[in-house]
Tab-separated table of N, CA, C and O in Angstrom:
chain	number	residue	atom	x	y	z
A	35	UNK	N	129.454	109.318	108.181
A	35	UNK	CA	129.625	110.245	106.879
A	35	UNK	C	128.976	109.127	105.697
A	35	UNK	O	129.404	107.878	105.883
A	36	UNK	N	128.388	109.759	104.985
A	36	UNK	CA	127.948	109.085	103.805
A	36	UNK	C	128.372	109.749	102.343
A	36	UNK	O	128.097	110.912	102.579
A	37	UNK	N	128.875	109.020	101.436
A	37	UNK	CA	129.221	109.543	100.062
A	37	UNK	C	128.200	109.137	99.272
A	37	UNK	O	127.829	107.912	99.295
A	38	UNK	N	127.767	110.029	98.401
A	38	UNK	CA	126.812	109.664	97.488
A	38	UNK	C	127.110	110.062	96.124
A	38	UNK	O	127.839	111.137	95.856
A	39	UNK	N	127.014	109.185	95.249
A	39	UNK	CA	127.338	109.268	93.827
A	39	UNK	C	126.172	108.936	92.872
A	39	UNK	O	125.612	107.899	92.766
A	40	UNK	N	125.787	110.088	92.059
A	40	UNK	CA	124.735	109.913	91.208
A	40	UNK	C	125.261	109.524	89.730
A	40	UNK	O	126.433	109.870	89.265
A	41	UNK	N	124.520	108.839	88.982
A	41	UNK	CA	124.782	108.430	87.630
A	41	UNK	C	123.522	108.418	86.725
A	41	UNK	O	122.423	108.243	87.466
A	42	UNK	N	123.629	108.150	85.572
A	42	UNK	CA	122.559	107.879	84.524
A	42	UNK	C	122.175	109.037	83.893
A	42	UNK	O	121.097	108.918	83.038
A	43	UNK	N	122.563	110.062	84.017
A	43	UNK	CA	121.849	111.304	83.590
A	43	UNK	C	122.429	111.307	81.856
A	43	UNK	O	123.272	110.689	81.574
A	44	UNK	N	121.802	112.164	81.383
A	44	UNK	CA	122.202	112.418	79.968
A	44	UNK	C	121.305	113.201	78.980
A	44	UNK	O	120.591	113.880	79.673
A	45	UNK	N	121.397	113.114	77.651
A	45	UNK	CA	120.654	113.976	76.776
A	45	UNK	C	119.545	112.967	76.070
A	45	UNK	O	120.097	111.885	75.646
A	46	UNK	N	118.324	113.296	76.168
A	46	UNK	CA	117.129	112.448	75.893
A	46	UNK	C	116.202	113.449	74.998
A	46	UNK	O	116.013	114.481	75.569
A	47	UNK	N	115.564	112.801	74.211
A	47	UNK	CA	114.288	113.315	73.365
A	47	UNK	C	113.225	113.371	74.303
A	47	UNK	O	112.918	112.696	75.085
A	48	UNK	N	112.248	114.427	74.133
A	48	UNK	CA	111.036	114.545	74.931
A	48	UNK	C	110.305	113.241	74.677
A	48	UNK	O	110.203	112.707	73.508
A	49	UNK	N	109.737	112.472	75.542
A	49	UNK	CA	109.078	111.416	75.736
A	49	UNK	C	109.720	109.995	75.946
A	49	UNK	O	109.505	109.088	76.050
A	50	UNK	N	111.219	110.464	76.190
A	50	UNK	CA	112.110	109.288	76.306
A	50	UNK	C	112.266	109.245	77.696
A	50	UNK	O	111.586	109.513	78.585
A	51	UNK	N	113.252	108.059	78.002
A	51	UNK	CA	113.287	107.604	79.387
A	51	UNK	C	114.754	107.459	79.994
A	51	UNK	O	115.528	107.366	79.111
A	52	UNK	N	114.965	107.624	81.148
A	52	UNK	CA	116.217	107.669	81.818
A	52	UNK	C	116.125	107.057	83.109
A	52	UNK	O	115.190	107.110	83.761
A	53	UNK	N	117.080	106.308	83.453
A	53	UNK	CA	117.259	105.815	84.920
A	53	UNK	C	118.285	106.463	85.642
A	53	UNK	O	119.554	106.013	85.228
A	54	UNK	N	118.087	107.152	86.799
A	54	UNK	CA	119.376	107.577	87.574
A	54	UNK	C	119.421	106.631	88.647
A	54	UNK	O	118.563	106.117	89.202
A	55	UNK	N	120.912	106.689	88.983
A	55	UNK	CA	121.215	105.775	90.157
A	55	UNK	C	121.874	106.776	91.384
A	55	UNK	O	122.600	107.660	90.892
A	56	UNK	N	121.838	106.432	92.433
A	56	UNK	CA	122.507	106.984	93.718
A	56	UNK	C	122.857	105.964	94.458
A	56	UNK	O	122.032	105.402	95.311
A	57	UNK	N	124.268	105.987	94.448
A	57	UNK	CA	125.011	104.899	95.127
A	57	UNK	C	125.587	105.520	96.577
A	57	UNK	O	126.089	106.467	96.184
A	58	UNK	N	125.452	104.815	97.608
A	58	UNK	CA	125.833	105.231	98.797
A	58	UNK	C	127.352	104.584	99.251
A	58	UNK	O	127.052	103.364	98.962
A	59	UNK	N	128.237	105.078	99.920
A	59	UNK	CA	129.378	104.451	100.451
A	59	UNK	C	129.595	105.283	101.925
A	59	UNK	O	129.219	106.201	102.221
A	60	UNK	N	130.355	104.497	102.568
A	60	UNK	CA	130.599	104.882	104.018
A	60	UNK	C	129.657	104.314	105.105
A	60	UNK	O	130.081	104.249	106.172
A	61	UNK	N	128.506	104.187	104.768
A	61	UNK	CA	127.400	103.480	105.511
A	61	UNK	C	126.255	103.210	104.571
A	61	UNK	O	126.235	103.809	103.632
A	62	UNK	N	125.348	102.377	105.173
A	62	UNK	CA	124.432	101.950	104.218
A	62	UNK	C	123.243	103.215	104.468
A	62	UNK	O	123.225	104.030	105.161
A	63	UNK	N	122.305	102.878	103.738
A	63	UNK	CA	120.842	103.967	103.660
A	63	UNK	C	120.052	103.473	104.802
A	63	UNK	O	118.941	104.064	105.121
A	64	UNK	N	120.375	102.346	105.566
A	64	UNK	CA	119.443	101.730	106.607
A	64	UNK	C	118.916	102.756	107.501
A	64	UNK	O	119.699	103.566	108.157
A	65	UNK	N	117.592	103.071	107.675
A	65	UNK	CA	117.077	103.666	108.504
A	65	UNK	C	116.971	105.238	108.075
A	65	UNK	O	116.306	106.070	108.708
A	66	UNK	N	117.344	105.454	106.983
A	66	UNK	CA	117.411	106.991	106.459
A	66	UNK	C	116.099	107.154	105.518
A	66	UNK	O	115.607	106.407	104.627
A	67	UNK	N	115.580	108.324	105.161
A	67	UNK	CA	115.090	108.823	103.924
A	67	UNK	C	116.111	109.147	102.888
A	67	UNK	O	117.188	109.559	103.274
A	68	UNK	N	115.741	108.798	101.648
A	68	UNK	CA	116.554	109.114	100.592
A	68	UNK	C	115.765	110.174	99.615
A	68	UNK	O	114.562	109.546	99.176
A	69	UNK	N	116.111	110.929	99.186
A	69	UNK	CA	115.427	111.899	98.505
A	69	UNK	C	116.180	112.299	96.978
A	69	UNK	O	117.360	112.393	97.138
A	70	UNK	N	115.346	112.532	95.944
A	70	UNK	CA	115.989	113.312	94.599
A	70	UNK	C	115.399	114.662	94.860
A	70	UNK	O	114.176	114.783	94.804
A	71	UNK	N	116.286	115.523	94.432
A	71	UNK	CA	115.961	116.900	94.210
A	71	UNK	C	116.449	117.298	92.893
A	71	UNK	O	117.352	116.419	92.069
A	72	UNK	N	115.944	118.351	92.128
A	72	UNK	CA	116.592	118.744	91.060
A	72	UNK	C	116.785	120.265	90.901
A	72	UNK	O	116.003	120.937	91.632
A	73	UNK	N	117.684	120.833	90.259
A	73	UNK	CA	117.747	122.222	89.947
A	73	UNK	C	118.202	122.669	88.562
A	73	UNK	O	119.253	122.173	87.977
A	74	UNK	N	117.017	123.247	88.160
A	74	UNK	CA	117.321	124.032	86.647
A	74	UNK	C	118.123	125.025	86.780
A	74	UNK	O	118.210	125.887	87.900
A	75	UNK	N	118.679	125.643	85.622
A	75	UNK	CA	119.329	126.902	85.680
A	75	UNK	C	118.417	128.111	85.909
A	75	UNK	O	117.434	128.135	85.529
A	76	UNK	N	118.888	128.850	86.910
A	76	UNK	CA	118.133	129.993	87.232
A	76	UNK	C	117.070	129.784	88.252
A	76	UNK	O	116.259	130.623	88.518
A	77	UNK	N	116.767	128.583	88.803
A	77	UNK	CA	115.719	128.128	89.449
A	77	UNK	C	116.121	127.522	90.964
A	77	UNK	O	117.304	127.175	90.870
A	78	UNK	N	115.320	127.526	91.873
A	78	UNK	CA	115.615	127.058	93.067
A	78	UNK	C	115.638	125.490	92.886
A	78	UNK	O	114.844	124.886	92.219
A	79	UNK	N	116.412	124.841	93.991
A	79	UNK	CA	116.333	123.363	94.032
A	79	UNK	C	114.837	122.939	94.454
A	79	UNK	O	114.324	123.603	95.458
A	80	UNK	N	114.472	121.921	93.922
A	80	UNK	CA	113.062	121.387	94.238
A	80	UNK	C	113.101	120.000	94.335
A	80	UNK	O	113.827	119.227	93.738
A	81	UNK	N	112.229	119.476	95.367
A	81	UNK	CA	111.935	118.256	95.623
A	81	UNK	C	111.277	117.294	94.202
A	81	UNK	O	110.557	117.860	93.851
A	82	UNK	N	111.742	116.160	94.012
A	82	UNK	CA	111.194	115.233	93.120
A	82	UNK	C	110.611	114.223	93.556
A	82	UNK	O	109.554	113.874	93.146
A	83	UNK	N	111.424	113.400	94.530
A	83	UNK	CA	110.803	112.020	94.828
A	83	UNK	C	111.593	111.558	96.102
A	83	UNK	O	112.767	112.271	96.389
A	84	UNK	N	110.887	110.945	97.059
A	84	UNK	CA	111.764	110.454	98.106
A	84	UNK	C	111.099	108.900	98.618
A	84	UNK	O	110.156	108.646	98.213
A	85	UNK	N	112.144	108.176	99.213
A	85	UNK	CA	111.832	106.806	99.603
A	85	UNK	C	112.320	106.680	100.957
A	85	UNK	O	113.228	107.175	101.314
A	86	UNK	N	111.411	105.851	101.753
A	86	UNK	CA	111.814	105.529	103.147
A	86	UNK	C	112.447	104.084	102.727
A	86	UNK	O	111.957	103.232	102.536
A	87	UNK	N	113.875	104.190	103.193
A	87	UNK	CA	114.747	102.903	102.772
A	87	UNK	C	114.038	101.901	103.768
A	87	UNK	O	114.277	100.677	103.136
A	88	UNK	N	113.622	102.116	104.768
A	88	UNK	CA	113.264	100.636	105.595
A	88	UNK	C	111.847	100.253	105.215
A	88	UNK	O	111.784	99.107	104.713
A	89	UNK	N	110.846	101.126	105.130
A	89	UNK	CA	109.481	100.762	104.623
A	89	UNK	C	109.253	100.608	103.311
A	89	UNK	O	108.207	100.069	102.928
A	90	UNK	N	110.070	101.444	102.486
A	90	UNK	CA	109.811	101.631	101.163
A	90	UNK	C	108.739	102.416	100.529
A	90	UNK	O	108.496	102.567	99.472
A	91	UNK	N	107.996	103.123	101.488
A	91	UNK	CA	107.081	104.184	101.047
A	91	UNK	C	107.783	105.254	100.367
A	91	UNK	O	108.908	105.579	100.468
A	92	UNK	N	106.912	105.675	99.293
A	92	UNK	CA	107.528	106.706	98.270
A	92	UNK	C	106.561	108.006	98.273
A	92	UNK	O	105.466	107.929	98.698
A	93	UNK	N	107.320	109.080	97.838
A	93	UNK	CA	106.562	110.262	97.551
A	93	UNK	C	107.298	111.017	96.471
A	93	UNK	O	108.158	110.862	95.941
A	94	UNK	N	106.009	111.761	95.850
A	94	UNK	CA	106.505	112.226	94.517
A	94	UNK	C	105.947	113.858	94.501
A	94	UNK	O	105.074	114.144	94.866
A	95	UNK	N	106.789	114.588	93.724
A	95	UNK	CA	106.336	116.031	93.438
A	95	UNK	C	105.121	115.669	92.259
A	95	UNK	O	105.065	114.881	91.739
A	96	UNK	N	104.183	116.604	92.703
A	96	UNK	CA	103.000	116.621	91.655
A	96	UNK	C	103.393	116.569	90.204
A	96	UNK	O	102.711	115.971	89.338
A	97	UNK	N	104.472	117.195	89.797
A	97	UNK	CA	104.909	117.354	88.316
A	97	UNK	C	105.439	116.296	87.999
A	97	UNK	O	105.521	116.038	86.854
A	98	UNK	N	105.878	115.067	88.633
A	98	UNK	CA	106.330	113.843	88.178
A	98	UNK	C	105.450	112.814	88.430
A	98	UNK	O	105.891	111.614	87.961
A	99	UNK	N	104.443	112.665	89.235
A	99	UNK	CA	103.494	111.766	89.527
A	99	UNK	C	103.100	111.148	88.116
A	99	UNK	O	102.544	111.794	87.126
A	100	UNK	N	103.284	109.627	88.236
A	100	UNK	CA	102.636	108.955	87.035
A	100	UNK	C	104.049	108.825	85.958
A	100	UNK	O	103.632	108.083	84.981
A	101	UNK	N	104.937	109.568	86.069
A	101	UNK	CA	106.022	109.512	84.973
A	101	UNK	C	107.186	109.114	85.683
A	101	UNK	O	108.073	108.153	84.978
A	102	UNK	N	107.540	109.403	87.121
A	102	UNK	CA	108.788	108.923	87.554
A	102	UNK	C	108.457	107.919	88.528
A	102	UNK	O	107.340	107.756	89.261
A	103	UNK	N	109.331	107.158	88.929
A	103	UNK	CA	109.311	106.076	89.824
A	103	UNK	C	110.559	105.901	90.697
A	103	UNK	O	111.706	105.688	90.008
A	104	UNK	N	110.476	105.870	92.068
A	104	UNK	CA	111.633	105.574	92.869
A	104	UNK	C	111.733	104.292	93.496
A	104	UNK	O	110.718	103.829	93.800
A	105	UNK	N	112.889	103.658	93.509
A	105	UNK	CA	112.934	102.402	93.994
A	105	UNK	C	114.337	102.161	94.718
A	105	UNK	O	115.349	103.119	94.656
A	106	UNK	N	114.618	101.021	95.474
A	106	UNK	CA	115.829	100.872	96.258
A	106	UNK	C	116.170	99.561	96.021
A	106	UNK	O	115.377	98.579	95.787
A	107	UNK	N	117.610	99.343	96.107
A	107	UNK	CA	118.279	97.968	95.884
A	107	UNK	C	119.009	97.786	97.087
A	107	UNK	O	120.193	98.379	97.253
A	108	UNK	N	118.450	97.122	98.150
A	108	UNK	CA	119.090	96.946	99.353
A	108	UNK	C	120.618	96.150	99.205
A	108	UNK	O	121.515	96.726	99.752
A	109	UNK	N	120.894	95.227	98.443
A	109	UNK	CA	122.003	94.576	98.258
A	109	UNK	C	123.072	95.626	97.619
A	109	UNK	O	124.364	95.556	98.023
A	110	UNK	N	122.704	96.388	96.927
A	110	UNK	CA	123.566	97.333	96.198
A	110	UNK	C	123.611	98.702	96.738
A	110	UNK	O	124.541	99.684	96.473
A	111	UNK	N	122.805	98.953	97.916
A	111	UNK	CA	122.898	100.257	98.592
A	111	UNK	C	122.634	101.159	97.697
A	111	UNK	O	123.272	102.312	97.898
A	112	UNK	N	121.750	101.042	96.891
A	112	UNK	CA	121.392	101.895	95.644
A	112	UNK	C	120.002	102.583	95.547
A	112	UNK	O	119.170	101.655	95.862
A	113	UNK	N	119.674	103.713	95.267
A	113	UNK	CA	118.416	104.220	95.144
A	113	UNK	C	118.461	104.535	93.574
A	113	UNK	O	119.218	105.113	92.950
A	114	UNK	N	117.266	104.244	93.078
A	114	UNK	CA	117.028	104.554	91.417
A	114	UNK	C	116.076	105.444	91.436
A	114	UNK	O	115.048	105.505	92.120
A	115	UNK	N	116.152	106.151	90.277
A	115	UNK	CA	114.889	107.193	89.815
A	115	UNK	C	114.704	106.767	88.383
A	115	UNK	O	115.553	107.200	87.382
A	116	UNK	N	113.598	106.158	88.067
A	116	UNK	CA	113.319	105.778	86.702
A	116	UNK	C	112.302	107.065	85.974
A	116	UNK	O	111.072	107.216	86.820
A	117	UNK	N	112.661	107.554	85.014
A	117	UNK	CA	111.950	108.689	84.713
A	117	UNK	C	111.545	108.331	83.253
A	117	UNK	O	112.418	108.155	82.211
A	118	UNK	N	110.270	108.285	83.235
A	118	UNK	CA	109.515	108.083	81.773
A	118	UNK	C	108.753	109.408	81.188
A	118	UNK	O	108.556	110.283	82.011
A	119	UNK	N	108.399	109.304	80.022
A	119	UNK	CA	107.791	110.366	79.425
A	119	UNK	C	108.381	111.944	79.895
A	119	UNK	O	107.731	112.642	80.106
A	120	UNK	N	109.646	111.810	79.520
A	120	UNK	CA	110.206	112.998	80.005
A	120	UNK	C	110.142	114.358	79.173
A	120	UNK	O	109.752	114.029	77.824
A	121	UNK	N	109.904	115.412	79.662
A	121	UNK	CA	109.532	116.665	78.939
A	121	UNK	C	110.894	117.621	79.192
A	121	UNK	O	111.624	117.467	80.070
A	122	UNK	N	110.814	118.429	78.422
A	122	UNK	CA	112.001	119.530	78.320
A	122	UNK	C	112.004	120.324	79.797
A	122	UNK	O	113.015	120.678	80.333
A	123	UNK	N	110.789	120.433	80.316
A	123	UNK	CA	110.964	121.230	81.732
A	123	UNK	C	111.431	120.267	82.820
A	123	UNK	O	111.646	120.639	83.937
A	124	UNK	N	111.814	119.023	82.428
A	124	UNK	CA	112.619	118.121	83.477
A	124	UNK	C	113.997	118.388	83.391
A	124	UNK	O	114.703	117.716	84.148
A	125	UNK	N	114.460	119.198	82.528
A	125	UNK	CA	115.908	119.600	82.256
A	125	UNK	C	116.351	120.096	83.608
A	125	UNK	O	116.039	121.049	84.114
A	126	UNK	N	117.450	119.547	84.265
A	126	UNK	CA	117.946	119.846	85.594
A	126	UNK	C	119.093	119.174	85.790
A	126	UNK	O	119.453	118.034	85.146
A	127	UNK	N	119.875	119.389	86.996
A	127	UNK	CA	120.735	118.673	87.677
A	127	UNK	C	120.017	117.891	88.706
A	127	UNK	O	119.404	118.530	89.503
A	128	UNK	N	119.909	116.638	88.585
A	128	UNK	CA	119.449	115.799	89.585
A	128	UNK	C	120.328	115.267	90.698
A	128	UNK	O	121.496	114.899	90.461
A	129	UNK	N	119.910	115.555	91.849
A	129	UNK	CA	120.820	115.435	93.026
A	129	UNK	C	120.253	114.464	94.270
A	129	UNK	O	119.034	114.755	94.310
A	130	UNK	N	120.725	113.523	94.619
A	130	UNK	CA	120.334	112.780	95.715
A	130	UNK	C	120.826	113.270	96.958
A	130	UNK	O	121.892	113.731	97.269
A	131	UNK	N	119.755	112.820	98.120
A	131	UNK	CA	120.108	113.439	99.424
A	131	UNK	C	119.865	112.257	100.269
A	131	UNK	O	118.778	111.812	100.037
A	132	UNK	N	120.433	112.389	101.663
A	132	UNK	CA	120.088	111.656	102.578
A	132	UNK	C	120.707	111.995	103.983
A	132	UNK	O	121.193	113.032	104.064
A	133	UNK	N	120.496	111.108	104.926
A	133	UNK	CA	121.091	111.406	106.384
A	133	UNK	C	120.218	111.789	107.331
A	133	UNK	O	120.516	111.962	108.642
A	134	UNK	N	118.991	111.995	107.019
A	134	UNK	CA	117.782	112.081	108.149
A	134	UNK	C	117.154	110.871	108.458
A	134	UNK	O	116.455	110.234	107.506
A	135	UNK	N	117.171	110.323	109.789
A	135	UNK	CA	116.571	109.150	110.107
A	135	UNK	C	114.946	109.413	109.835
A	135	UNK	O	114.461	110.352	110.076
A	136	UNK	N	114.392	108.270	109.304
A	136	UNK	CA	112.992	108.289	109.063
A	136	UNK	C	112.231	108.560	110.278
A	136	UNK	O	111.167	109.225	110.294
A	137	UNK	N	112.629	108.016	111.356
A	137	UNK	CA	111.982	108.311	112.625
A	137	UNK	C	111.883	109.790	112.922
A	137	UNK	O	111.000	110.116	113.749
A	138	UNK	N	112.741	110.796	112.248
A	138	UNK	CA	112.554	112.122	112.573
A	138	UNK	C	111.787	112.956	111.659
A	138	UNK	O	111.477	114.066	111.632
A	139	UNK	N	111.116	112.254	110.359
A	139	UNK	CA	110.396	112.800	109.504
A	139	UNK	C	108.956	112.249	109.945
A	139	UNK	O	108.432	111.346	109.485
A	140	UNK	N	108.242	113.369	110.349
A	140	UNK	CA	106.830	112.866	111.004
A	140	UNK	C	105.736	113.082	109.729
A	140	UNK	O	104.630	112.822	110.033
A	141	UNK	N	106.154	113.935	108.573
A	141	UNK	CA	105.256	114.286	107.657
A	141	UNK	C	105.831	113.986	106.369
A	141	UNK	O	106.929	114.229	106.214
A	142	UNK	N	104.955	113.872	105.529
A	142	UNK	CA	105.435	113.841	104.014
A	142	UNK	C	105.990	115.142	103.690
A	142	UNK	O	107.081	115.052	102.832
A	143	UNK	N	105.388	116.242	104.126
A	143	UNK	CA	106.055	117.413	103.617
A	143	UNK	C	107.419	117.619	104.171
A	143	UNK	O	108.308	118.297	103.523
A	144	UNK	N	107.816	117.064	105.309
A	144	UNK	CA	108.900	117.428	105.849
A	144	UNK	C	110.059	116.769	104.949
A	144	UNK	O	111.029	117.181	104.908
A	145	UNK	N	109.570	115.472	104.407
A	145	UNK	CA	110.636	114.897	103.586
A	145	UNK	C	110.822	115.779	102.237
A	145	UNK	O	112.036	115.494	101.675
A	146	UNK	N	110.026	116.572	102.034
A	146	UNK	CA	110.305	117.515	100.618
A	146	UNK	C	111.395	118.568	100.988
A	146	UNK	O	111.545	119.280	99.933
A	147	UNK	N	111.703	118.904	102.255
A	147	UNK	CA	112.577	119.862	102.590
A	147	UNK	C	114.143	119.579	102.363
A	147	UNK	O	114.415	118.721	102.848
A	148	UNK	N	114.714	120.460	101.576
A	148	UNK	CA	115.979	120.260	101.543
A	148	UNK	C	116.989	120.558	102.412
A	148	UNK	O	117.974	120.094	102.751
A	149	UNK	N	116.355	121.266	103.776
A	149	UNK	CA	117.174	121.481	104.657
A	149	UNK	C	117.581	120.438	105.659
A	149	UNK	O	118.309	120.442	106.618
A	150	UNK	N	116.698	119.389	105.571
A	150	UNK	CA	116.747	118.350	106.515
A	150	UNK	C	117.954	117.347	106.166
A	150	UNK	O	118.353	116.446	107.087
A	151	UNK	N	118.409	117.406	105.008
A	151	UNK	CA	119.287	116.220	104.700
A	151	UNK	C	120.818	116.825	104.474
A	151	UNK	O	121.171	117.857	104.202
A	152	UNK	N	121.684	116.094	105.485
A	152	UNK	CA	123.189	116.595	105.495
A	152	UNK	C	123.979	116.023	104.628
A	152	UNK	O	125.128	116.690	104.448
A	153	UNK	N	123.486	115.136	103.689
A	153	UNK	CA	124.430	114.456	102.855
A	153	UNK	C	123.938	114.611	101.439
A	153	UNK	O	122.963	114.340	101.101
A	154	UNK	N	124.802	115.041	100.527
A	154	UNK	CA	124.304	115.393	99.076
A	154	UNK	C	125.380	114.860	98.169
A	154	UNK	O	126.468	114.900	98.556
A	155	UNK	N	124.938	114.423	96.944
A	155	UNK	CA	125.893	114.107	96.094
A	155	UNK	C	126.051	115.331	95.235
A	155	UNK	O	125.765	116.332	95.461
A	156	UNK	N	127.036	115.082	94.182
A	156	UNK	CA	127.221	116.111	92.999
A	156	UNK	C	126.272	116.524	92.023
A	156	UNK	O	126.190	117.327	91.509
A	157	UNK	N	125.316	115.351	91.890
A	157	UNK	CA	124.492	115.552	90.738
A	157	UNK	C	124.743	115.045	89.444
A	157	UNK	O	125.978	114.784	89.201
A	158	UNK	N	123.888	114.587	88.778
A	158	UNK	CA	123.820	114.108	87.355
A	158	UNK	C	122.824	114.873	86.563
A	158	UNK	O	121.750	115.196	86.901
A	159	UNK	N	123.464	115.456	85.360
A	159	UNK	CA	122.754	116.280	84.566
A	159	UNK	C	121.735	115.544	83.401
A	159	UNK	O	122.290	114.741	82.989
A	160	UNK	N	120.563	115.937	83.448
A	160	UNK	CA	119.561	115.586	82.571
A	160	UNK	C	119.015	116.719	81.538
A	160	UNK	O	118.725	117.693	82.031
A	161	UNK	N	119.077	116.403	80.345
A	161	UNK	CA	118.755	117.304	79.321
A	161	UNK	C	117.668	116.667	78.489
A	161	UNK	O	118.029	115.535	77.709
A	162	UNK	N	116.639	117.302	78.295
A	162	UNK	CA	115.338	116.796	77.548
A	162	UNK	C	115.301	117.803	76.405
A	162	UNK	O	114.873	118.812	76.625
A	163	UNK	N	115.518	117.199	75.532
A	163	UNK	CA	115.307	118.122	74.122
A	163	UNK	C	113.843	118.071	73.524
A	163	UNK	O	113.266	116.864	73.660
A	164	UNK	N	113.523	118.985	72.914
A	164	UNK	CA	112.129	119.061	72.528
A	164	UNK	C	111.843	118.645	71.007
A	164	UNK	O	113.192	118.498	70.192
């Protein structure tokens, strides 16, 4: 079992930045993919970014390329999502997910599916004002 706790959300003006954290307990992220999703009111959950904990390869939704950056801290067993140049349309609850071994994710598209992750955090709310 893996427990995930997100933090770092808040209210920010358009153009501002936030850094989200996803800390794991129960076991390490080792060997897993770790992904960030977001869900805005009235909308479906969507993939934002993912990272291969072992190799460090990263993936992004087209809507955040060049603005968001995902990274990991092995010592802290934590994944970060640095969000810059925030837009009102980035407003959502951001949720991290994990639990699928990278060896089972054979395509970048597979990482983007919410269906493959058994462990989810509660989310942290990000609100971007215009």
